[in-house]
């Protein structure tokens, strides 16, 4: 019976939901995913129908049984990873009042300025973050100011995964790692901030009860059991924000490791135990899914996107894997070619929507593979920018755990090791936030005493790439030149952008 028990990790992403079934040995036994639509009613707007999340999650669970032949009666617990910052407003009968406003919606610039003007430095002290368009609090302000009739009906707000959990259990709540991303949470005291509510004239009563990520919220309702096929006694564990869950799934649960994740954007993320750590807003700082812990992260806006843009524009007929493999033909430094990955602006360390990318040092010797290598190296240098913030604060990491596109190429793994001057390791079975959600469920149902013990079974590392001294020295010299590129090109790219507009 023990060998046949499963937990489900539900990863509610921006464009799709993936449900992963994992056994006690940490083995993935079944997976199912379903896509859903994003609505863009105006430029800069990004919305979804929360009902789509529920229906598609339910269909994915049903398909675990119907298509993957998983015995749902053996599922002991479920937990969640969710896209962060999305705003779901509900009335007194817990009906959704309007489409959810997503993390990538940029309509709230005026509200961010309003928050800064009214709270000034106090906002950073309370939330440990700066107000940005993607966060939830500016969205709440926008609805209050632009849709007052809807705001007047609001009983409570939730985030995407918390809404799905509510529909499965009938229980309202929000766990700390996602609550931190609203930037309404007093992160250190783990309470909703009355000072923020008062300064912005927002009712504190619309904030939901707060939960630990590993807390058992309750069980599947009888009604949802009948629809989904899950047993009504299935335990439901609160879950985590996608970045927190992804960190757990990569084993970032101690201060000696750092996550290097290359997706469309790029993230460097570290576990933080000391609540007094203060990056003065240079890095995001959020409550972790691990109780009484935190994580910090810096973001490169166009990491993998820089390489996919380059391929589509200049090597459309070539396979992606072949393009990256051919970069081996180019030496370190790509024959004097440098790339800055600012093609959609930048987040960290330069919060600058106007900067644009550059190829610097082009000459007639260079070929396609040199340009490809320059793009890969430029992305990796941008990650070193993020690492430099940590190192300036006295942080020391032994290992970087690479995930996403940068973990799929031996060349890129070695470049990361050499540029970071650090051991870099990939995951044998990379599942990202979905595995982290399954780990939260495994701890919640009592398979393990905590996430550290669970990680020993569920997280499996692959080959270690070690820095090579000669390569490290060469990259150090190139990186010093890369560091000059932002200030040297900012005036020019800013003027070009104005002309283009």
XYZ file of N, CA, C and O in Angstrom, residues 296-439:
576
model
N 15.575 35.442 -1.956
C 15.812 36.660 -2.724
C 16.049 36.265 -4.169
O 16.447 35.137 -4.468
N 15.812 37.204 -5.077
C 16.003 36.876 -6.486
C 16.212 38.145 -7.312
O 15.686 39.212 -7.001
N 17.021 37.997 -8.332
C 17.174 39.029 -9.341
C 16.699 38.482 -10.669
O 16.721 37.262 -10.898
N 16.258 39.375 -11.552
C 15.628 38.958 -12.799
C 16.299 39.624 -13.992
O 16.478 40.846 -14.018
N 16.687 38.812 -14.972
C 17.085 39.284 -16.288
C 15.875 39.117 -17.210
O 15.384 37.997 -17.394
N 15.369 40.209 -17.771
C 14.097 40.142 -18.496
C 14.157 39.263 -19.741
O 13.203 38.560 -20.053
N 15.255 39.330 -20.487
C 15.326 38.594 -21.754
C 16.522 37.654 -21.737
O 17.542 37.907 -22.378
N 16.407 36.558 -21.000
C 17.478 35.564 -20.946
C 17.316 34.599 -22.126
O 17.847 34.822 -23.209
N 16.532 33.554 -21.941
C 16.265 32.645 -23.048
C 15.619 33.338 -24.233
O 15.809 32.949 -25.390
N 14.851 34.401 -23.948
C 14.190 35.126 -25.039
C 15.203 35.756 -25.991
O 14.984 35.828 -27.204
N 16.362 36.193 -25.467
C 17.398 36.755 -26.338
C 17.882 35.723 -27.346
O 18.063 36.022 -28.533
N 18.083 34.494 -26.876
C 18.565 33.454 -27.780
C 17.482 33.027 -28.763
O 17.766 32.791 -29.953
N 16.240 32.916 -28.316
C 15.160 32.525 -29.236
C 14.915 33.625 -30.268
O 14.670 33.345 -31.449
N 14.986 34.899 -29.835
C 14.887 36.010 -30.796
C 15.999 35.922 -31.837
O 15.770 36.082 -33.043
N 17.234 35.674 -31.380
C 18.369 35.585 -32.293
C 18.166 34.466 -33.307
O 18.391 34.651 -34.517
N 17.726 33.299 -32.836
C 17.506 32.175 -33.740
C 16.431 32.511 -34.782
O 16.615 32.291 -35.987
N 15.296 33.018 -34.315
C 14.189 33.301 -35.230
C 14.568 34.358 -36.261
O 14.131 34.300 -37.414
N 15.411 35.296 -35.862
C 15.758 36.405 -36.745
C 16.886 36.053 -37.716
O 16.841 36.441 -38.888
N 17.864 35.285 -37.262
C 19.068 35.075 -38.059
C 19.349 33.615 -38.424
O 20.217 33.363 -39.262
N 18.642 32.677 -37.800
C 18.912 31.256 -38.081
C 17.620 30.459 -38.014
O 17.553 29.397 -37.393
N 16.594 30.966 -38.690
C 15.255 30.397 -38.560
C 15.132 28.950 -38.968
O 14.309 28.210 -38.425
N 15.947 28.501 -39.927
C 15.836 27.134 -40.420
C 16.663 26.132 -39.613
O 16.509 24.925 -39.785
N 17.522 26.614 -38.757
C 18.412 25.732 -37.996
C 17.734 25.255 -36.719
O 17.004 26.010 -36.072
N 17.952 23.992 -36.360
C 17.425 23.474 -35.108
C 18.100 24.184 -33.935
O 19.285 24.498 -33.987
N 17.316 24.396 -32.882
C 17.823 25.132 -31.724
C 19.042 24.432 -31.136
O 20.055 25.070 -30.830
N 18.950 23.108 -30.999
C 20.062 22.366 -30.393
C 21.315 22.448 -31.258
O 22.426 22.551 -30.738
N 21.132 22.440 -32.579
C 22.287 22.543 -33.479
C 22.916 23.924 -33.403
O 24.146 24.071 -33.458
N 22.076 24.960 -33.290
C 22.585 26.330 -33.192
C 23.481 26.483 -31.975
O 24.593 27.035 -32.067
N 23.014 25.984 -30.823
C 23.800 26.087 -29.593
C 25.043 25.221 -29.669
O 26.137 25.629 -29.251
N 24.904 24.033 -30.253
C 26.053 23.130 -30.386
C 27.142 23.759 -31.250
O 28.348 23.635 -30.963
N 26.745 24.459 -32.325
C 27.720 25.079 -33.226
C 28.515 26.189 -32.551
O 29.598 26.560 -33.031
N 27.978 26.732 -31.455
C 28.703 27.791 -30.732
C 30.030 27.283 -30.179
O 30.918 28.087 -29.853
N 30.191 25.950 -30.101
C 31.479 25.383 -29.673
C 32.615 25.783 -30.610
O 33.784 25.807 -30.225
N 32.272 26.052 -31.870
C 33.299 26.404 -32.862
C 33.928 27.757 -32.573
O 34.984 28.084 -33.117
N 33.261 28.543 -31.756
C 33.744 29.883 -31.440
C 34.537 29.854 -30.139
O 34.165 29.165 -29.188
N 35.633 30.608 -30.056
C 36.429 30.630 -28.820
C 35.773 31.486 -27.749
O 34.824 32.230 -28.008
N 36.299 31.391 -26.544
C 35.861 32.278 -25.467
C 36.001 33.724 -25.923
O 37.022 34.131 -26.472
N 34.934 34.499 -25.721
C 34.944 35.889 -26.165
C 34.443 36.077 -27.567
O 34.334 37.221 -28.048
N 34.081 34.978 -28.268
C 33.443 35.036 -29.587
C 34.203 35.949 -30.556
O 33.605 36.761 -31.269
N 35.526 35.818 -30.573
C 36.380 36.622 -31.466
C 36.150 38.126 -31.289
O 36.036 38.880 -32.256
N 36.049 38.527 -30.029
C 35.933 39.955 -29.741
C 34.532 40.521 -29.843
O 34.356 41.744 -29.906
N 33.519 39.650 -29.826
C 32.131 40.093 -29.968
C 31.413 40.025 -28.626
O 31.486 39.025 -27.910
N 30.710 41.079 -28.286
C 30.002 41.168 -27.012
C 28.520 41.454 -27.276
O 28.189 42.250 -28.163
N 27.638 40.804 -26.515
C 26.195 41.013 -26.636
C 25.635 41.418 -25.288
O 25.965 40.823 -24.258
N 24.770 42.445 -25.282
C 24.050 42.816 -24.050
C 22.583 42.450 -24.232
O 21.951 42.881 -25.205
N 22.004 41.653 -23.322
C 20.654 41.086 -23.532
C 19.518 42.001 -23.082
O 18.574 41.557 -22.421
N 19.588 43.268 -23.452
C 18.584 44.231 -22.992
C 17.510 44.471 -24.066
O 17.034 45.595 -24.240
N 17.115 43.443 -24.781
C 16.281 43.648 -25.972
C 14.834 44.020 -25.632
O 14.092 44.451 -26.517
N 14.412 43.859 -24.370
C 13.088 44.335 -23.942
C 13.215 45.219 -22.698
O 12.285 45.358 -21.912
N 14.379 45.867 -22.540
C 14.656 46.584 -21.305
C 15.303 45.649 -20.292
O 15.713 44.544 -20.625
N 15.433 46.103 -19.056
C 16.055 45.260 -18.035
C 15.414 45.504 -16.677
O 14.822 46.558 -16.430
N 15.511 44.491 -15.802
C 14.964 44.559 -14.453
C 16.077 44.706 -13.422
O 16.069 45.618 -12.602
N 17.048 43.770 -13.420
C 18.123 43.782 -12.431
C 19.451 43.581 -13.166
O 19.537 42.711 -14.036
N 20.475 44.339 -12.845
C 20.561 45.358 -11.788
C 20.109 46.745 -12.240
O 20.150 47.686 -11.464
N 19.690 46.847 -13.512
C 19.253 48.149 -14.038
C 17.745 48.100 -14.277
O 17.295 47.486 -15.243
N 16.964 48.722 -13.402
C 15.514 48.780 -13.601
C 15.248 49.850 -14.652
O 15.027 51.018 -14.339
N 15.303 49.448 -15.922
C 15.324 50.411 -17.014
C 14.526 49.877 -18.194
O 14.956 48.946 -18.883
N 13.370 50.476 -18.431
C 12.522 50.043 -19.553
C 13.007 50.598 -20.883
O 12.553 50.154 -21.947
N 13.934 51.554 -20.864
C 14.363 52.233 -22.091
C 15.668 51.686 -22.673
O 15.959 51.914 -23.847
N 16.464 50.980 -21.882
C 17.708 50.432 -22.416
C 17.391 49.365 -23.452
O 16.388 48.661 -23.350
N 18.247 49.239 -24.462
C 18.092 48.199 -25.475
C 19.422 47.484 -25.686
O 20.485 47.998 -25.335
N 19.355 46.298 -26.261
C 20.527 45.450 -26.409
C 21.454 45.898 -27.521
O 21.112 46.730 -28.364
N 22.649 45.301 -27.530
C 23.666 45.673 -28.518
C 24.563 44.482 -28.828
O 24.810 43.630 -27.966
N 25.044 44.432 -30.056
C 26.232 43.665 -30.408
C 27.365 44.666 -30.515
O 27.274 45.650 -31.262
N 28.444 44.423 -29.784
C 29.574 45.350 -29.760
C 30.825 44.592 -30.203
O 31.088 43.483 -29.724
N 31.567 45.183 -31.128
C 32.808 44.571 -31.583
C 32.676 43.729 -32.832
O 33.519 42.861 -33.091
N 31.661 43.990 -33.647
C 31.482 43.197 -34.870
C 32.605 43.477 -35.869
O 32.999 44.630 -36.069
N 33.113 42.414 -36.480
C 34.046 42.579 -37.594
C 33.890 41.431 -38.579
O 33.105 40.500 -38.353
N 34.634 41.491 -39.657
C 34.411 40.569 -40.776
C 34.886 39.146 -40.498
O 34.591 38.231 -41.280
N 35.600 38.911 -39.412
C 36.044 37.545 -39.092
C 34.921 36.687 -38.545
O 34.966 35.460 -38.610
N 33.916 37.319 -37.971
C 32.922 36.595 -37.187
C 31.861 35.942 -38.066
O 31.436 36.520 -39.072
N 31.427 34.758 -37.636
C 30.411 33.995 -38.343
C 29.226 33.750 -37.405
O 29.238 34.165 -36.241
N 28.215 33.030 -37.923
C 27.002 32.804 -37.147
C 27.306 32.194 -35.785
O 26.737 32.600 -34.769
N 28.225 31.209 -35.749
C 28.486 30.554 -34.467
C 29.133 31.503 -33.458
O 28.968 31.341 -32.254
N 29.866 32.516 -33.947
C 30.423 33.513 -33.023
C 29.318 34.372 -32.417
O 29.355 34.692 -31.225
N 28.357 34.753 -33.254
C 27.235 35.538 -32.740
C 26.421 34.733 -31.720
O 25.975 35.268 -30.698
N 26.231 33.441 -32.005
C 25.492 32.597 -31.061
C 26.210 32.529 -29.727
O 25.596 32.675 -28.656
N 27.530 32.330 -29.782
C 28.287 32.263 -28.529
C 28.235 33.595 -27.792
O 28.110 33.624 -26.554
N 28.301 34.702 -28.536
C 28.229 36.006 -27.882
C 26.904 36.196 -27.154
O 26.860 36.756 -26.049
N 25.804 35.722 -27.755
C 24.500 35.820 -27.099
C 24.492 34.989 -25.816
O 24.052 35.445 -24.756
N 24.975 33.749 -25.889
C 25.024 32.878 -24.706
C 25.888 33.510 -23.615
O 25.508 33.542 -22.433
N 27.057 34.027 -23.997
C 27.940 34.640 -23.005
C 27.313 35.909 -22.421
O 27.424 36.158 -21.213
N 26.637 36.709 -23.258
C 26.014 37.929 -22.758
C 24.927 37.645 -21.738
O 24.815 38.335 -20.707
N 24.105 36.630 -22.013
C 23.074 36.235 -21.045
C 23.723 35.816 -19.731
O 23.272 36.184 -18.637
N 24.804 35.044 -19.839
C 25.482 34.544 -18.640
C 26.151 35.686 -17.873
O 26.166 35.696 -16.633
N 26.693 36.662 -18.583
C 27.234 37.853 -17.914
C 26.141 38.600 -17.156
O 26.393 39.141 -16.065
N 24.931 38.650 -17.720
C 23.843 39.334 -17.016
C 23.516 38.611 -15.719
O 23.140 39.241 -14.722
N 23.667 37.285 -15.705
C 23.479 36.526 -14.463
C 24.608 36.826 -13.479
O 24.390 36.871 -12.266
N 25.813 37.028 -14.008
C 26.912 37.397 -13.103
C 26.657 38.761 -12.476
O 27.050 38.994 -11.321
N 26.000 39.676 -13.217
C 25.592 40.943 -12.612
C 24.768 40.696 -11.352
O 24.945 41.368 -10.333
N 23.835 39.732 -11.435
C 22.985 39.419 -10.281
C 23.810 38.796 -9.160
O 23.647 39.137 -7.982
N 24.704 37.869 -9.520
C 25.581 37.263 -8.524
C 26.445 38.307 -7.826
O 26.744 38.198 -6.630
N 26.851 39.331 -8.585
C 27.711 40.362 -8.008
C 27.017 41.110 -6.877
O 27.684 41.547 -5.921
N 25.702 41.270 -6.977
C 24.962 41.921 -5.888
C 25.075 41.073 -4.625
O 25.335 41.586 -3.517
N 24.882 39.765 -4.770
C 25.014 38.873 -3.615
C 26.425 38.931 -3.035
O 26.616 39.022 -1.817
N 27.407 38.852 -3.909
C 28.785 38.817 -3.428
C 29.176 40.123 -2.753
O 29.967 40.132 -1.804
N 28.602 41.245 -3.215
C 28.898 42.526 -2.578
C 28.352 42.593 -1.160
O 28.800 43.401 -0.348
N 27.374 41.709 -0.862
C 26.801 41.635 0.489
C 27.435 40.517 1.318
O 26.921 40.163 2.383
N 28.547 39.960 0.823
C 29.278 38.950 1.570
C 28.753 37.538 1.428
O 29.164 36.627 2.164
N 27.849 37.301 0.470
C 27.313 35.958 0.259
C 28.346 35.080 -0.456
O 29.064 35.536 -1.349
N 28.372 33.804 -0.082
C 29.266 32.839 -0.724
C 28.472 31.588 -1.047
O 27.833 31.001 -0.167
N 28.501 31.205 -2.317
C 27.780 30.017 -2.766
C 28.769 28.980 -3.277
O 29.734 29.312 -3.974
N 28.503 27.731 -2.951
C 29.359 26.630 -3.387
C 28.922 26.118 -4.752
O 29.746 25.792 -5.608
N 27.614 26.055 -4.968
C 27.064 25.430 -6.167
C 25.917 26.252 -6.728
O 25.080 26.761 -5.977
N 25.871 26.358 -8.057
C 24.707 26.907 -8.751
C 23.954 25.742 -9.383
O 24.547 24.913 -10.078
N 22.654 25.665 -9.114
C 21.807 24.645 -9.725
C 21.167 25.268 -10.965
O 20.392 26.228 -10.861
N 21.518 24.754 -12.129
C 21.039 25.322 -13.390
C 19.772 24.603 -13.836
O 19.691 23.371 -13.802
N 18.789 25.383 -14.256
C 17.554 24.826 -14.795
C 17.188 25.599 -16.063
O 17.728 26.666 -16.344
N 16.263 25.037 -16.825
C 15.829 25.689 -18.054
C 16.815 25.477 -19.183
O 17.594 24.520 -19.204
N 16.815 26.421 -20.136
C 17.625 26.263 -21.341
C 19.104 26.144 -21.081
O 19.817 25.420 -21.792
N 19.607 26.835 -20.069
C 21.030 26.789 -19.771
C 21.509 25.464 -19.238
O 22.721 25.200 -19.186
N 20.582 24.593 -18.828
C 20.950 23.277 -18.282
C 20.917 22.192 -19.351
O 21.301 21.058 -19.086
N 20.460 22.534 -20.548
C 20.293 21.526 -21.605
C 21.492 21.437 -22.535
O 21.516 20.617 -23.461
N 22.481 22.274 -22.328
C 23.664 22.311 -23.174
C 24.917 22.186 -22.322
O 25.115 22.961 -21.384
N 25.779 21.206 -22.655
C 27.032 21.049 -21.922
C 27.900 22.293 -22.077
O 28.578 22.718 -21.127
N 27.879 22.895 -23.260
C 28.655 24.115 -23.482
C 28.178 25.231 -22.561
O 28.994 25.888 -21.892
N 26.874 25.438 -22.493
C 26.347 26.526 -21.665
C 26.572 26.246 -20.185
O 26.832 27.166 -19.405
N 26.499 24.998 -19.781
C 26.785 24.664 -18.385
C 28.228 25.025 -18.032
O 28.499 25.601 -16.971
N 29.180 24.711 -18.941
C 30.580 25.035 -18.668
C 30.808 26.534 -18.685
O 31.581 27.066 -17.863
N 30.130 27.255 -19.589
C 30.250 28.710 -19.612
C 29.769 29.298 -18.290
O 30.397 30.213 -17.731
N 28.645 28.791 -17.773
C 28.158 29.280 -16.480
C 29.185 29.032 -15.380
O 29.458 29.914 -14.554
N 29.759 27.822 -15.344
C 30.764 27.502 -14.322
C 31.953 28.455 -14.410
O 32.462 28.933 -13.378
N 32.383 28.753 -15.629
C 33.561 29.608 -15.816
C 33.254 31.074 -15.532
O 34.062 31.773 -14.911
N 32.094 31.568 -15.977
C 31.733 32.969 -15.744
C 31.436 33.214 -14.271
O 31.823 34.232 -13.699
N 30.744 32.264 -13.622
C 30.410 32.402 -12.196
C 31.596 32.069 -11.294
O 31.600 32.438 -10.127
N 32.598 31.313 -11.836
C 33.687 30.757 -11.028
C 33.114 29.949 -9.870
O 33.437 30.158 -8.700
N 32.276 28.994 -10.248
C 31.528 28.219 -9.264
C 31.124 26.887 -9.897
O 30.911 26.819 -11.118
N 31.025 25.844 -9.081
C 30.476 24.586 -9.577
C 29.026 24.793 -10.016
O 28.257 25.471 -9.335
N 28.680 24.198 -11.152
C 27.316 24.291 -11.666
C 26.811 22.875 -11.930
O 27.520 22.058 -12.520
N 25.593 22.593 -11.477
C 25.040 21.248 -11.593
C 23.632 21.346 -12.162
O 22.914 22.320 -11.925
N 23.248 20.332 -12.930
C 21.878 20.269 -13.443
C 21.085 19.254 -12.624
O 21.637 18.561 -11.757
N 19.796 19.164 -12.894
C 18.924 18.197 -12.237
C 18.703 17.004 -13.166
O 18.516 17.174 -14.369
N 18.720 15.798 -12.613
C 18.491 14.608 -13.425
C 17.087 14.582 -14.010
O 16.879 14.155 -15.142
N 16.121 15.028 -13.217
C 14.732 14.998 -13.672
C 14.098 16.347 -13.355
O 13.375 16.505 -12.390
N 14.419 17.319 -14.215
C 13.960 18.685 -13.942
C 12.453 18.816 -14.164
O 11.952 18.587 -15.255
N 11.739 19.177 -13.114
C 10.291 19.375 -13.183
C 9.874 20.745 -12.670
O 8.706 21.099 -12.734
N 10.840 21.495 -12.141
C 10.563 22.859 -11.724
C 9.527 22.971 -10.617
O 9.474 22.149 -9.689
N 8.647 23.966 -10.727
C 7.682 24.228 -9.655
C 6.745 23.057 -9.367
O 6.309 22.883 -8.224
N 6.427 22.246 -10.385
C 5.526 21.120 -10.166
C 6.078 20.122 -9.170
O 5.342 19.591 -8.322
N 7.397 19.854 -9.241
C 8.011 18.950 -8.274
C 8.023 19.592 -6.896
O 7.770 18.920 -5.885
N 8.297 20.908 -6.836
C 8.248 21.596 -5.550
C 6.880 21.496 -4.906
O 6.761 21.289 -3.689
N 5.823 21.616 -5.718
C 4.461 21.476 -5.188
C 4.230 20.067 -4.664
O 3.616 19.874 -3.600
N 4.702 19.068 -5.398
C 4.563 17.681 -4.941
C 5.324 17.452 -3.642
O 4.860 16.717 -2.751
N 6.486 18.103 -3.491
C 7.253 17.976 -2.250
C 6.496 18.592 -1.072
O 6.496 18.044 0.034
